[in-house]
Amino acid sequence: AEIHSDAGREAEAMAASERRLRWDVGNYSARRELASWHAEGERWEKVAELLRQANEVDPFSRSLHMSWASALSSLGAWEQALREWQVSQKVPAELNLESPSPMSNEERAICLTGEARALKELGRRAEARDRAAEALGYDSGNDEAEELLEELDG
């Protein structure tokens, strides 16, 4: 993978990384990196699968659950996306892989907005409205939450 990467052949480097992951099952960071690369290409099924695998290696990453929820939302897997938006908010700060800091208001608003979108798509409009309004309480500049409220009220 490194040889391809050094030569500027990103697709070949990522393909080599994918082959390596078949036997290097505990490589969390490679799965996250590969998932990010697939996300740039909007290959959501690959993203969701890689993040599912990364979760099996280490489930204590708030950003993993947020990224996974986004991928699942892009696939229209609303029940699963809802679960991941909720799980991301439950990762204890002291166990969070990236940082032991508490969830920021902006992160909380993103998660609540994601929940609201999933709930709306699942036909649970009253709950969706509550989550979108709650999201705006954490981040009044959250445009997606405002748009959701307009959709739900309109």
Coordinates of C-alpha atoms in Angstrom, one line a residue:
A1 CA 0.0 0.0 0.0
E2 CA 2.8 2.4 0.9
I3 CA 4.6 1.9 -2.4
H4 CA 1.4 2.8 -4.3
S5 CA 0.7 5.7 -2.1
D6 CA 4.3 7.1 -2.5
A7 CA 3.8 6.8 -6.3
G8 CA 0.5 8.8 -6.1
R9 CA -1.6 5.8 -7.0
E10 CA -4.3 6.2 -4.3
A11 CA -6.8 3.7 -5.6
E12 CA -4.1 1.0 -5.8
A13 CA -3.0 1.9 -2.3
M14 CA -6.5 1.6 -0.9
A15 CA -7.0 -1.7 -2.7
A16 CA -3.8 -3.0 -1.1
S17 CA -5.0 -1.8 2.3
E18 CA -8.3 -3.7 1.8
R19 CA -6.4 -6.9 0.9
R20 CA -4.3 -6.5 4.1
L21 CA -7.4 -6.1 6.3
R22 CA -8.5 -9.6 5.3
W23 CA -5.8 -11.0 7.6
D24 CA -5.1 -8.0 9.8
V25 CA -8.5 -8.1 11.5
G26 CA -7.5 -5.9 14.5
N27 CA -6.3 -2.9 12.5
Y28 CA -8.8 -0.2 13.6
S29 CA -7.0 2.8 12.1
A30 CA -6.7 1.2 8.6
R31 CA -10.4 0.5 8.6
R32 CA -11.2 4.1 9.6
E33 CA -8.8 5.5 7.0
L34 CA -10.2 3.2 4.3
A35 CA -13.8 4.1 5.3
S36 CA -13.0 7.8 5.0
W37 CA -11.6 7.2 1.5
H38 CA -14.7 5.3 0.4
A39 CA -16.9 8.1 1.9
E40 CA -15.1 10.6 -0.3
G41 CA -16.3 8.5 -3.3
E42 CA -19.8 8.1 -1.7
R43 CA -19.4 4.3 -1.6
W44 CA -21.7 4.1 1.4
E45 CA -22.1 0.3 1.6
K46 CA -18.3 -0.1 1.8
V47 CA -18.1 2.7 4.4
A48 CA -20.8 1.1 6.6
E49 CA -19.2 -2.3 6.4
L50 CA -15.7 -1.0 7.3
L51 CA -17.1 1.0 10.2
R52 CA -19.0 -2.0 11.4
Q53 CA -15.8 -3.9 11.4
A54 CA -13.9 -1.1 13.2
N55 CA -16.7 -1.1 15.8
E56 CA -15.9 -4.7 16.5
V57 CA -12.3 -3.8 17.2
D58 CA -13.0 -0.8 19.4
P59 CA -16.6 0.4 20.0
F60 CA -15.6 3.4 22.2
S61 CA -15.3 6.0 19.5
R62 CA -17.9 8.8 19.3
S63 CA -16.7 9.8 15.8
L64 CA -16.9 6.2 14.6
H65 CA -20.6 6.0 15.6
M66 CA -21.3 9.4 14.0
S67 CA -19.6 8.4 10.8
W68 CA -21.4 5.1 10.7
A69 CA -24.7 6.7 11.3
S70 CA -24.1 9.1 8.4
A71 CA -23.2 6.2 6.1
L72 CA -26.3 4.3 7.2
S73 CA -28.4 7.4 6.6
S74 CA -27.0 7.7 3.1
L75 CA -28.1 4.1 2.5
G76 CA -31.6 4.8 3.8
A77 CA -31.0 2.3 6.7
W78 CA -33.0 4.5 9.1
E79 CA -33.4 2.1 12.0
Q80 CA -29.7 1.3 12.1
A81 CA -28.8 5.0 11.6
L82 CA -31.1 5.9 14.5
R83 CA -29.3 3.4 16.7
E84 CA -25.9 4.7 15.8
W85 CA -26.9 8.4 16.3
Q86 CA -28.1 7.4 19.8
V87 CA -25.0 5.2 20.6
S88 CA -22.7 8.1 19.6
Q89 CA -24.2 10.2 22.4
K90 CA -23.7 7.4 25.0
V91 CA -19.9 6.8 24.5
P92 CA -18.5 7.8 27.9
A93 CA -16.1 10.7 27.6
E94 CA -13.4 9.0 29.6
L95 CA -13.5 6.0 27.2
N96 CA -13.8 8.0 23.9
L97 CA -11.0 6.9 21.7
E98 CA -10.3 10.3 20.2
S99 CA -10.4 12.5 23.3
P100 CA -11.6 12.1 26.9
S101 CA -13.5 15.4 26.6
P102 CA -17.3 15.5 26.9
M103 CA -19.4 15.8 23.7
S104 CA -19.6 19.3 22.5
N105 CA -22.8 21.1 21.9
E106 CA -22.2 21.1 18.2
E107 CA -21.6 17.3 18.2
R108 CA -24.7 16.8 20.3
A109 CA -26.8 18.9 17.9
I110 CA -25.4 16.9 14.9
C111 CA -26.4 13.7 16.6
L112 CA -29.9 14.9 17.5
T113 CA -30.4 16.2 14.0
G114 CA -29.4 12.8 12.6
E115 CA -31.9 11.2 15.0
A116 CA -34.6 13.6 13.9
R117 CA -34.0 12.8 10.2
A118 CA -34.1 9.1 10.9
L119 CA -37.2 9.4 13.0
K120 CA -38.9 11.5 10.2
E121 CA -38.0 8.9 7.6
L122 CA -39.4 6.2 9.9
G123 CA -42.7 8.0 10.1
R124 CA -42.2 9.1 13.8
R125 CA -42.8 12.8 13.1
A126 CA -43.6 14.0 16.6
E127 CA -40.4 12.4 18.0
A128 CA -38.5 13.8 15.0
R129 CA -39.8 17.3 15.7
D130 CA -38.8 17.0 19.4
R131 CA -35.2 16.0 18.4
A132 CA -34.8 18.7 15.8
A133 CA -36.0 21.3 18.4
E134 CA -33.6 19.9 21.0
A135 CA -30.8 20.1 18.4
L136 CA -31.4 23.8 18.0
G137 CA -31.2 24.2 21.7
Y138 CA -27.6 22.9 21.6
D139 CA -26.7 24.8 18.4
S140 CA -29.0 27.5 17.2
G141 CA -27.1 27.7 13.9
N142 CA -27.8 24.1 12.9
D143 CA -29.3 24.7 9.4
E144 CA -30.3 21.0 8.9
A145 CA -32.3 21.0 12.2
E146 CA -34.1 24.2 11.1
E147 CA -34.9 22.7 7.7
L148 CA -36.2 19.5 9.3
L149 CA -38.5 21.6 11.6
E150 CA -39.8 23.5 8.5
E151 CA -40.4 20.1 6.7
L152 CA -42.2 18.7 9.8
D153 CA -44.3 21.8 10.4
G154 CA -45.0 22.6 6.8

